Short mmCIF file of C-alpha atoms and ligand atoms in Angstrom, two decimals:
data_model
loop_
_atom_site.label_atom_id
_atom_site.label_comp_id
_atom_site.label_asym_id
_atom_site.label_seq_id
_atom_site.Cartn_x
_atom_site.Cartn_y
_atom_site.Cartn_z
CA MET A 1 -22.38 78.15 -4.49
CA ASN A 2 -25.50 76.25 -3.36
CA LYS A 3 -26.25 72.60 -3.98
CA ASN A 4 -29.54 70.79 -3.50
CA TRP A 5 -29.41 67.23 -2.24
CA LEU A 6 -32.24 64.78 -1.62
CA LEU A 7 -31.72 62.26 1.18
CA VAL A 8 -33.89 59.16 1.00
CA VAL A 9 -35.18 56.98 3.83
CA GLY A 10 -37.71 54.20 3.46
CA ALA A 11 -37.37 51.40 5.94
CA ARG A 12 -36.17 50.91 9.50
CA PRO A 13 -32.51 50.16 8.75
CA ASN A 14 -32.20 53.41 6.76
CA PHE A 15 -32.90 55.85 9.56
CA MET A 16 -29.70 55.34 11.55
CA LYS A 17 -27.68 55.69 8.33
CA VAL A 18 -29.17 59.03 7.32
CA ALA A 19 -29.12 60.70 10.76
CA PRO A 20 -25.29 61.04 10.76
CA LEU A 21 -25.37 62.44 7.20
CA ILE A 22 -27.74 65.19 8.30
CA ARG A 23 -25.48 66.06 11.22
CA ALA A 24 -22.45 66.11 8.93
CA ILE A 25 -24.23 68.35 6.39
CA ASP A 26 -25.24 70.78 9.14
CA LYS A 27 -21.66 70.82 10.41
CA HIS A 28 -20.35 71.39 6.88
CA ASN A 29 -22.76 74.31 6.35
CA HIS A 30 -21.61 75.91 9.60
CA SER A 31 -17.94 75.68 8.62
CA ARG A 32 -16.18 79.02 8.31
CA ASP A 33 -14.47 77.97 5.07
CA SER A 34 -16.19 80.22 2.51
CA SER A 35 -14.83 78.20 -0.40
CA LEU A 36 -17.18 75.34 0.49
CA VAL A 37 -20.54 74.86 -1.20
CA THR A 38 -23.65 75.36 0.91
CA ILE A 39 -25.77 72.25 0.89
CA HIS A 40 -29.54 72.49 1.00
CA TYR A 41 -31.17 69.16 1.62
CA LEU A 42 -34.63 67.71 1.65
CA LEU A 43 -35.42 64.51 3.53
CA VAL A 44 -37.73 62.20 1.60
CA HIS A 45 -39.50 59.29 3.35
CA THR A 46 -40.89 56.75 0.90
CA GLY A 47 -43.17 55.25 3.56
CA GLN A 48 -41.97 51.67 2.95
CA HIS A 49 -42.12 51.29 6.73
CA TYR A 50 -45.00 53.15 8.27
CA ASP A 51 -45.83 51.68 11.71
CA ALA A 52 -45.07 54.01 14.61
CA ASN A 53 -42.56 51.56 16.05
CA MET A 54 -40.90 50.82 12.69
CA SER A 55 -40.51 54.48 11.70
CA ASP A 56 -41.71 57.30 14.03
CA ALA A 57 -39.82 55.94 17.04
CA PHE A 58 -36.59 56.13 15.06
CA PHE A 59 -37.22 59.73 14.00
CA ARG A 60 -37.68 60.58 17.67
CA ASP A 61 -34.69 58.63 19.00
CA LEU A 62 -32.30 59.77 16.29
CA LYS A 63 -33.64 63.35 16.38
CA LEU A 64 -34.24 63.23 12.66
CA PRO A 65 -36.13 66.22 11.29
CA GLU A 66 -39.66 65.56 10.06
CA PRO A 67 -39.45 64.36 6.44
CA ASP A 68 -39.92 67.25 4.00
CA LEU A 69 -41.73 64.87 1.68
CA HIS A 70 -43.57 61.63 2.46
CA LEU A 71 -44.44 59.36 -0.45
CA GLY A 72 -46.76 57.12 1.60
CA VAL A 73 -45.96 54.03 -0.43
CA GLY A 74 -46.53 51.35 2.23
CA SER A 75 -46.34 47.57 1.85
CA GLY A 76 -46.81 45.42 -1.20
CA ASN A 77 -45.13 42.76 -3.27
CA HIS A 78 -41.63 43.63 -4.37
CA GLY A 79 -42.59 44.81 -7.84
CA GLU A 80 -45.54 46.78 -6.55
CA GLN A 81 -43.61 48.43 -3.73
CA THR A 82 -40.54 49.22 -5.85
CA GLY A 83 -42.75 50.44 -8.70
CA LYS A 84 -44.77 52.76 -6.46
CA VAL A 85 -41.60 54.35 -5.04
CA LEU A 86 -40.23 54.77 -8.57
CA ILE A 87 -43.36 56.53 -9.77
CA GLU A 88 -43.71 58.81 -6.75
CA PHE A 89 -40.02 59.64 -6.42
CA GLU A 90 -39.74 60.57 -10.09
CA LYS A 91 -42.42 63.21 -9.52
CA VAL A 92 -40.35 64.61 -6.65
CA LEU A 93 -37.22 64.70 -8.79
CA LEU A 94 -38.99 66.50 -11.65
CA ARG A 95 -40.29 69.09 -9.21
CA GLU A 96 -37.21 69.59 -7.03
CA LYS A 97 -34.47 69.11 -9.65
CA PRO A 98 -31.78 68.17 -7.10
CA ASP A 99 -28.05 68.07 -7.88
CA LEU A 100 -27.65 64.81 -6.03
CA VAL A 101 -29.68 61.98 -4.52
CA ILE A 102 -28.23 60.04 -1.58
CA VAL A 103 -29.55 56.53 -0.94
CA VAL A 104 -28.44 54.19 1.83
CA GLY A 105 -28.47 50.44 2.40
CA ASP A 106 -30.24 47.82 0.34
CA VAL A 107 -34.00 48.06 0.79
CA ASN A 108 -36.51 48.35 -2.04
CA SER A 109 -36.68 52.14 -1.60
CA THR A 110 -32.90 52.35 -2.11
CA LEU A 111 -33.03 50.78 -5.55
CA ALA A 112 -36.22 52.50 -6.66
CA CYS A 113 -34.97 56.00 -5.83
CA ALA A 114 -31.54 55.40 -7.37
CA LEU A 115 -33.19 54.17 -10.56
CA ALA A 116 -35.61 57.10 -10.78
CA ALA A 117 -32.71 59.55 -10.35
CA VAL A 118 -30.27 58.00 -12.78
CA LYS A 119 -32.93 57.89 -15.51
CA LEU A 120 -33.24 61.65 -15.13
CA HIS A 121 -29.43 62.06 -15.25
CA ILE A 122 -29.29 63.10 -11.62
CA ARG A 123 -26.20 61.97 -9.76
CA VAL A 124 -26.62 59.24 -7.17
CA ALA A 125 -24.51 58.49 -4.11
CA HIS A 126 -24.91 55.06 -2.52
CA VAL A 127 -23.87 54.75 1.09
CA GLU A 128 -23.04 51.18 2.19
CA ALA A 129 -22.02 50.11 -1.31
CA GLY A 130 -20.18 46.95 -2.30
CA LEU A 131 -21.72 44.53 0.22
CA ARG A 132 -22.42 41.11 -1.31
CA SER A 133 -23.87 37.93 0.18
CA PHE A 134 -23.59 36.25 -3.27
CA ASP A 135 -27.07 34.91 -2.63
CA ARG A 136 -29.42 36.25 -5.28
CA ASN A 137 -32.43 34.74 -3.50
CA MET A 138 -32.17 37.63 -1.05
CA PRO A 139 -34.13 40.60 -2.33
CA GLU A 140 -31.52 42.87 -0.75
CA GLU A 141 -28.74 41.32 -2.86
CA ILE A 142 -30.55 42.31 -6.05
CA ASN A 143 -31.08 45.81 -4.64
CA ARG A 144 -27.36 46.06 -3.80
CA LEU A 145 -26.11 44.86 -7.16
CA LEU A 146 -28.39 47.11 -9.17
CA THR A 147 -27.99 50.21 -7.01
CA ASP A 148 -24.21 49.92 -7.18
CA ALA A 149 -24.28 49.40 -10.94
CA ILE A 150 -26.05 52.71 -11.54
CA SER A 151 -24.64 54.97 -8.79
CA ASP A 152 -22.02 57.65 -9.38
CA TYR A 153 -20.43 57.65 -5.93
CA LEU A 154 -20.06 54.39 -4.05
CA PHE A 155 -19.17 54.65 -0.39
CA THR A 156 -17.99 51.36 1.05
CA PRO A 157 -17.77 50.33 4.73
CA SER A 158 -14.85 47.90 4.44
CA PRO A 159 -12.21 46.75 1.92
CA GLU A 160 -14.11 43.71 0.63
CA GLY A 161 -16.73 46.14 -0.65
CA ASP A 162 -14.10 47.78 -2.86
CA GLU A 163 -12.95 44.37 -4.08
CA ASN A 164 -16.49 43.27 -4.94
CA LEU A 165 -17.15 46.45 -6.89
CA ALA A 166 -13.84 46.19 -8.75
CA LYS A 167 -14.71 42.60 -9.77
CA GLU A 168 -18.03 43.87 -11.14
CA GLY A 169 -16.15 46.34 -13.33
CA ILE A 170 -17.02 49.50 -11.44
CA PRO A 171 -14.33 52.12 -12.10
CA GLY A 172 -12.08 52.80 -9.11
CA GLU A 173 -12.64 56.56 -9.23
CA LYS A 174 -16.28 56.05 -8.21
CA ILE A 175 -15.39 54.03 -5.10
CA PHE A 176 -14.56 55.50 -1.69
CA LEU A 177 -13.72 53.43 1.35
CA VAL A 178 -15.13 55.59 4.13
CA GLY A 179 -16.12 53.19 6.94
CA ASP A 180 -19.43 52.11 8.38
CA ILE A 181 -22.03 54.83 8.79
CA MET A 182 -24.13 52.77 11.23
CA VAL A 183 -21.23 52.99 13.63
CA ASP A 184 -21.53 56.79 13.55
CA SER A 185 -25.05 56.47 14.95
CA LEU A 186 -24.06 53.77 17.42
CA LEU A 187 -21.15 55.69 18.94
CA PHE A 188 -23.09 58.96 18.93
CA HIS A 189 -26.04 57.47 20.84
CA LEU A 190 -24.49 54.79 23.03
CA ASP A 191 -24.27 56.76 26.28
CA GLN A 192 -27.79 58.06 25.88
CA ALA A 193 -29.04 54.57 25.01
CA LYS A 194 -27.53 53.11 28.17
CA SER A 195 -29.68 55.42 30.25
CA THR A 196 -33.06 54.28 28.91
CA GLU A 197 -35.32 52.33 31.22
CA ILE A 198 -35.77 49.31 28.99
CA LEU A 199 -33.82 46.89 31.24
CA TYR A 200 -36.10 47.80 34.12
CA ARG A 201 -39.23 47.76 32.00
CA LEU A 202 -38.38 44.28 30.81
CA GLY A 203 -37.78 43.15 34.40
CA LEU A 204 -34.16 42.27 33.62
CA ARG A 205 -32.52 44.69 36.04
CA THR A 206 -34.18 44.79 39.39
CA THR A 207 -31.93 45.48 42.35
CA ALA A 208 -31.48 48.67 44.28
CA ALA A 209 -27.70 48.52 43.78
CA ASP A 210 -28.19 49.81 40.27
CA GLY A 211 -30.44 52.60 41.31
CA GLY A 212 -33.36 50.72 39.86
CA PRO A 213 -36.51 49.41 41.41
CA GLN A 214 -36.02 47.07 44.34
CA THR A 215 -38.49 44.51 43.21
CA ALA A 216 -39.73 42.75 40.17
CA ASP A 217 -42.68 45.07 39.78
CA HIS A 218 -41.18 48.44 38.84
CA ARG A 219 -44.53 49.71 37.68
CA THR A 220 -45.99 50.15 41.11
CA SER A 221 -45.60 53.60 42.64
CA THR A 222 -42.89 54.12 45.25
CA ALA A 223 -45.48 54.20 48.00
CA ASP A 224 -47.07 50.94 46.82
CA ARG A 225 -43.84 49.17 46.03
CA PRO A 226 -43.46 45.87 47.91
CA ALA A 227 -40.23 45.75 49.92
CA ALA A 228 -39.06 42.23 49.05
CA ILE A 229 -35.98 41.90 46.88
CA ASP A 230 -35.80 39.05 44.43
CA TYR A 231 -32.92 37.00 45.84
CA ARG A 232 -32.82 34.63 42.90
CA LEU A 233 -30.71 37.20 41.11
CA SER A 234 -27.05 36.41 41.45
CA THR A 235 -26.13 39.61 39.64
CA SER A 236 -27.97 42.84 39.17
CA LEU A 237 -28.81 41.95 35.61
CA LEU A 238 -30.58 38.77 34.56
CA PRO A 239 -28.39 37.39 31.74
CA PHE A 240 -30.46 37.34 28.56
CA ALA A 241 -30.33 36.64 24.84
CA LEU A 242 -31.67 39.20 22.39
CA MET A 243 -33.15 38.08 19.10
CA THR A 244 -34.38 39.56 15.82
CA LEU A 245 -35.79 37.49 12.97
CA HIS A 246 -37.58 38.69 9.86
CA ARG A 247 -35.87 37.47 6.67
CA PRO A 248 -38.31 35.81 4.25
CA ALA A 249 -36.00 32.75 4.02
CA ASN A 250 -36.43 32.20 7.77
CA VAL A 251 -39.96 33.30 8.51
CA ASP A 252 -41.91 32.63 5.31
CA ASP A 253 -40.77 28.99 5.22
CA LYS A 254 -42.51 26.91 7.91
CA GLN A 255 -39.81 24.23 8.07
CA ALA A 256 -37.03 26.76 8.43
CA LEU A 257 -38.89 28.61 11.16
CA GLU A 258 -39.64 25.37 13.01
CA LYS A 259 -35.97 24.40 12.96
CA ILE A 260 -34.92 27.76 14.34
CA VAL A 261 -37.61 27.71 17.04
CA HIS A 262 -36.52 24.18 18.03
CA GLY A 263 -32.99 25.48 18.67
CA LEU A 264 -34.28 28.55 20.43
CA LEU A 265 -36.40 26.59 22.87
CA GLU A 266 -33.22 24.74 23.90
CA VAL A 267 -31.51 28.09 24.38
CA SER A 268 -34.44 29.32 26.48
CA ALA A 269 -33.40 26.87 29.22
CA HIS A 270 -30.22 28.94 29.66
CA PHE A 271 -31.23 32.49 28.84
CA PRO A 272 -34.59 34.21 28.53
CA ILE A 273 -34.86 35.14 24.85
CA LEU A 274 -36.10 38.68 24.30
CA PHE A 275 -37.66 39.06 20.88
CA PRO A 276 -38.94 42.41 19.62
CA VAL A 277 -40.90 40.93 16.78
CA HIS A 278 -41.10 42.35 13.25
CA PRO A 279 -44.70 42.58 11.89
CA ARG A 280 -43.87 40.09 9.11
CA THR A 281 -42.68 37.50 11.64
CA ALA A 282 -45.64 38.03 13.99
CA LYS A 283 -47.96 37.38 11.06
CA GLN A 284 -46.11 34.20 10.06
CA ILE A 285 -45.96 32.74 13.58
CA LYS A 286 -49.75 32.97 13.71
CA ALA A 287 -50.21 31.71 10.13
CA PHE A 288 -48.12 28.61 10.92
CA GLY A 289 -49.91 28.02 14.26
CA MET A 290 -46.66 28.25 16.20
CA GLU A 291 -47.86 30.58 18.95
CA GLY A 292 -47.32 27.84 21.58
CA SER A 293 -43.55 28.39 21.54
CA PHE A 294 -43.85 32.09 22.15
CA GLN A 295 -45.08 34.25 24.95
CA PHE A 296 -46.60 37.41 23.50
CA HIS A 297 -46.37 40.38 25.85
CA SER A 298 -48.67 43.27 25.09
CA SER A 299 -45.86 45.72 25.88
CA PRO A 300 -42.20 45.54 26.90
CA ASP A 301 -43.35 45.89 30.52
CA ILE A 302 -42.57 42.41 31.78
CA LYS A 303 -42.41 41.34 35.41
CA HIS A 304 -39.21 39.60 36.40
CA ASP A 305 -41.23 36.60 37.63
CA GLU A 306 -42.73 36.07 34.20
CA TYR A 307 -39.38 34.65 33.06
CA PHE A 308 -39.65 31.80 35.57
CA GLU A 309 -41.82 28.75 36.10
CA ASN A 310 -41.34 26.33 38.98
CA GLY A 311 -37.96 27.86 39.81
CA ALA A 312 -36.54 27.44 36.30
CA LEU A 313 -36.58 29.61 33.22
CA ARG A 314 -39.86 29.39 31.33
CA ARG A 315 -39.28 27.59 28.01
CA LYS A 316 -40.81 30.28 25.82
CA ILE A 317 -39.56 33.01 23.51
CA HIS A 318 -40.64 36.37 24.91
CA CYS A 319 -42.13 38.58 22.18
CA PHE A 320 -43.20 42.19 22.21
CA ALA A 321 -43.55 44.95 19.63
CA PRO A 322 -40.43 46.32 17.88
CA LEU A 323 -38.37 48.71 20.00
CA GLY A 324 -36.97 52.12 19.15
CA TYR A 325 -33.30 52.68 18.38
CA LEU A 326 -32.12 53.66 21.87
CA ASP A 327 -33.91 50.88 23.73
CA PHE A 328 -32.67 48.30 21.26
CA LEU A 329 -29.11 49.59 21.47
CA ASN A 330 -29.29 49.44 25.26
CA LEU A 331 -30.50 45.84 25.13
CA MET A 332 -27.89 44.85 22.58
CA SER A 333 -25.06 46.32 24.61
CA ASN A 334 -26.20 44.41 27.71
CA ALA A 335 -27.07 41.07 26.08
CA LYS A 336 -25.03 37.95 26.75
CA VAL A 337 -25.61 36.93 23.17
CA VAL A 338 -27.52 38.21 20.16
CA LEU A 339 -29.30 35.90 17.70
CA THR A 340 -30.28 37.58 14.46
CA ASP A 341 -30.82 37.44 10.73
CA SER A 342 -30.38 41.20 10.33
CA GLY A 343 -27.44 42.69 8.46
CA GLY A 344 -26.74 45.76 10.54
CA ILE A 345 -26.87 43.94 13.86
CA GLN A 346 -23.92 41.81 12.79
CA GLU A 347 -21.92 45.04 12.56
CA GLU A 348 -23.27 46.62 15.72
CA THR A 349 -22.43 43.54 17.84
CA THR A 350 -18.92 43.57 16.40
CA VAL A 351 -18.46 47.16 17.57
CA LEU A 352 -20.04 46.41 20.95
CA ASN A 353 -18.05 43.17 21.30
CA ILE A 354 -21.17 41.11 22.00
CA PRO A 355 -21.33 37.52 20.63
CA CYS A 356 -23.54 37.40 17.54
CA ILE A 357 -25.09 34.19 16.20
CA THR A 358 -26.42 34.85 12.73
CA LEU A 359 -29.34 32.72 11.59
CA ARG A 360 -28.27 32.72 7.95
CA ASP A 361 -25.87 30.73 5.78
CA THR A 362 -24.31 33.75 4.11
CA THR A 363 -23.41 37.26 5.10
CA GLU A 364 -22.75 40.33 3.03
CA ARG A 365 -20.63 41.55 5.94
CA PRO A 366 -17.79 38.95 6.12
CA ILE A 367 -15.55 41.33 8.06
CA THR A 368 -17.80 40.66 11.07
CA LEU A 369 -16.78 36.97 10.83
CA THR A 370 -13.05 37.62 10.43
CA GLU A 371 -12.61 40.62 12.73
CA GLY A 372 -15.79 40.59 14.77
CA THR A 373 -17.90 38.40 17.02
CA ASN A 374 -20.15 36.97 14.33
CA VAL A 375 -20.73 33.33 13.44
CA LEU A 376 -23.13 31.85 10.85
CA VAL A 377 -25.36 28.96 11.92
CA HIS A 378 -28.09 29.09 9.25
CA ASN A 379 -31.29 27.52 10.64
CA ASP A 380 -29.49 24.54 12.19
CA PRO A 381 -30.78 23.94 15.76
CA GLU A 382 -27.66 22.02 16.80
CA LYS A 383 -25.36 24.77 15.66
CA ILE A 384 -27.50 27.37 17.40
CA VAL A 385 -27.27 25.46 20.69
CA ALA A 386 -23.54 24.72 20.25
CA GLU A 387 -22.74 28.41 19.74
CA VAL A 388 -24.82 29.42 22.75
CA ARG A 389 -23.00 26.80 24.79
CA LYS A 390 -19.70 28.44 23.83
CA VAL A 391 -21.05 31.69 25.20
CA LEU A 392 -22.06 29.95 28.43
CA ASP A 393 -18.56 28.45 28.66
CA GLY A 394 -16.96 31.85 28.13
CA GLN A 395 -15.42 30.81 24.82
CA THR A 396 -16.26 33.99 22.98
CA ARG A 397 -14.06 35.83 20.55
CA VAL A 398 -12.92 39.35 21.21
CA SER A 399 -13.61 41.59 18.24
CA GLN A 400 -11.25 44.08 16.68
CA CYS A 401 -13.13 47.11 15.51
CA PRO A 402 -12.56 47.30 11.74
CA SER A 403 -10.59 50.24 10.41
CA LEU A 404 -12.58 53.45 9.80
CA TRP A 405 -15.50 52.27 11.95
CA ASP A 406 -14.74 55.30 14.07
CA GLY A 407 -17.88 57.46 14.09
CA HIS A 408 -16.68 59.86 11.36
CA THR A 409 -17.91 58.12 8.21
CA ALA A 410 -20.66 60.65 7.45
CA GLU A 411 -18.20 63.54 7.69
CA ARG A 412 -15.91 61.82 5.19
CA ILE A 413 -18.83 61.24 2.82
CA VAL A 414 -20.13 64.82 2.97
CA ALA A 415 -16.65 66.28 2.52
CA ILE A 416 -16.01 64.14 -0.56
CA LEU A 417 -19.39 64.87 -2.11
CA ALA A 418 -19.21 68.60 -1.39
CA ARG A 419 -15.81 68.83 -3.07
CA ARG A 420 -16.91 66.77 -6.04
CA GLN A 421 -20.04 68.85 -6.46
CA CYS A 422 -17.86 71.93 -6.31
CA GLY A 423 -16.37 71.13 -9.70
CA GLY A 424 -14.78 67.85 -8.83
CA LEU A 425 -11.44 67.28 -7.33
CA ALA A 426 -9.39 64.38 -8.48
CA ARG A 427 -9.48 61.49 -6.08
CA HIS A 428 -5.99 62.14 -4.76
CA GLN A 429 -7.02 65.73 -3.91
CA CYS A 430 -9.69 64.83 -1.40
CA GLY A 431 -7.30 65.47 1.44
CA GLY A 432 -7.02 61.91 2.65
CA LEU A 433 -10.66 61.94 3.64
CA ALA A 434 -11.24 58.51 2.25
CA SER A 435 -8.69 55.96 3.32
CA HIS A 436 -7.41 55.25 -0.18
CA CYS A 437 -7.10 58.86 -1.37
C1 LIG B 501 -37.36 45.45 4.78
C2 LIG B 501 -36.09 45.30 3.94
C3 LIG B 501 -35.08 44.50 4.71
C4 LIG B 501 -34.82 45.07 6.07
C5 LIG B 501 -36.15 45.17 6.81
C6 LIG B 501 -35.98 45.74 8.18
C7 LIG B 501 -36.53 45.14 1.51
C8 LIG B 501 -36.50 44.24 0.35
N1 LIG B 501 -36.37 44.56 2.71
O1 LIG B 501 -37.90 44.16 4.95
O2 LIG B 501 -33.86 44.51 4.00
O3 LIG B 501 -33.95 44.24 6.79
O4 LIG B 501 -37.01 46.00 6.03
O5 LIG B 501 -37.17 45.79 8.86
O6 LIG B 501 -36.67 46.33 1.35
N2 LIG B 501 -45.05 45.80 7.81
C9 LIG B 501 -45.84 46.39 8.75
N3 LIG B 501 -45.51 47.65 9.16
C10 LIG B 501 -44.43 48.32 8.67
C11 LIG B 501 -43.65 47.70 7.70
C12 LIG B 501 -43.95 46.44 7.29
O7 LIG B 501 -46.81 45.82 9.20
O8 LIG B 501 -44.19 49.46 9.10
C13 LIG B 501 -45.36 44.43 7.37
C14 LIG B 501 -46.19 44.40 6.13
O9 LIG B 501 -47.12 43.38 6.25
C15 LIG B 501 -45.22 44.05 5.04
C16 LIG B 501 -44.18 43.23 5.78
O10 LIG B 501 -44.16 43.74 7.11
O11 LIG B 501 -45.81 43.37 4.00
C17 LIG B 501 -42.81 43.34 5.19
O12 LIG B 501 -42.43 44.72 5.02
P1 LIG B 501 -41.45 45.15 3.82
O13 LIG B 501 -41.15 46.59 3.89
O14 LIG B 501 -42.00 44.63 2.54
O15 LIG B 501 -40.14 44.33 4.07
P2 LIG B 501 -39.39 43.95 5.42
O16 LIG B 501 -39.57 42.51 5.67
O17 LIG B 501 -39.73 44.90 6.51
#
């Protein structure tokens, strides 16, 4: 029996959630068990994110196949963007008539594609279901609530997801606790990520002991390379903080952004802050005339000396264009501390056991607070500095990796869906693939 599935990606945080599904489908199709359905899939890119470094770089790093269909939707207000995806994706559904649509995460493309499918009575699977920040001012919270309400299969990363869905009246037979699919990508790519050159390119790792360039300027050819070693380095790696910031609540509100930047400038006395900057944030920094607090680098090729001024760390936030998946993962796994308002990074730092200071007052991922390294500081400069001080004092928590965050989430999802599509096994017959079967 053959089944046709459509896999949807739209924005940057979707790509690392779909890559493991594609690997799991390929593995499933190569299984020798002839009783299994063969899954044909098409990859649909809505085009919500379209910049090379917000999209193409992730296809390359994650070895995603070229999208079979590209809707080219682009940016816009929420209604406009969601509406355009709805219109274009419906056309795809009418043409392709899939048996199943798989959406991931909580971006506008997730909701729009789920809605288009359910209206045409096509089954929808939502991966990363059940997350709730309980803050309806976040566009993602609306996307999560509505996508979960209309999906047929809800795959949750952790037990609070199941509890949230149950409270919303979603029948238990639709819910499957399968673990965190982002962790599949993280564990699959970690070794490869650690071998990228980003630490050298950023001038963070500079000594010969690591096999890297001997001097601050790694860009000169071997023949031209000056011989002097930078003796200011007490270790082979300059300790650094990594930051991401793009939520409308933080970057569209001048006061909020000013408060955060105030805290960050304090932090910059202790760690250089490396900030691959989202296009929305770059635009807002300029619009608010706040460029003075930032040092914009035209590329992530930074000389070690650029972090210093008069023998001390330069009190600036170091910005450059967004990085690809592997470079970012490498940086995250080597950072002393991560400051972020992203959702996924809270999970990734928990797995990597790197302190995470979240610049929000809520999280839809509370397990990262209870079992992980995450702490919420909102936009409060004092709290930001106090948490960084704890890192400096070595008072960091050790995370316990949550159950089922083991790199096999996509396989569990594909096995459950393939069996269900095969005529539907009762939940208890899914062979213990989901933890609560
Ligand atoms: C979206 C997701 C958010 C996710 C984030 C990750 C929604 C509601 N939000 O937010 O959950 O954390 O992606 O990045 O779906 N832009 C570019 N180039 C691009 C993409 C965007 O320049 O490739 C600029 C545009 O000016 C656009 C703005 O960034 O207006 C915001 O993009 P948009 O897709 O609307 O939302 P994000 O803030 O990226």
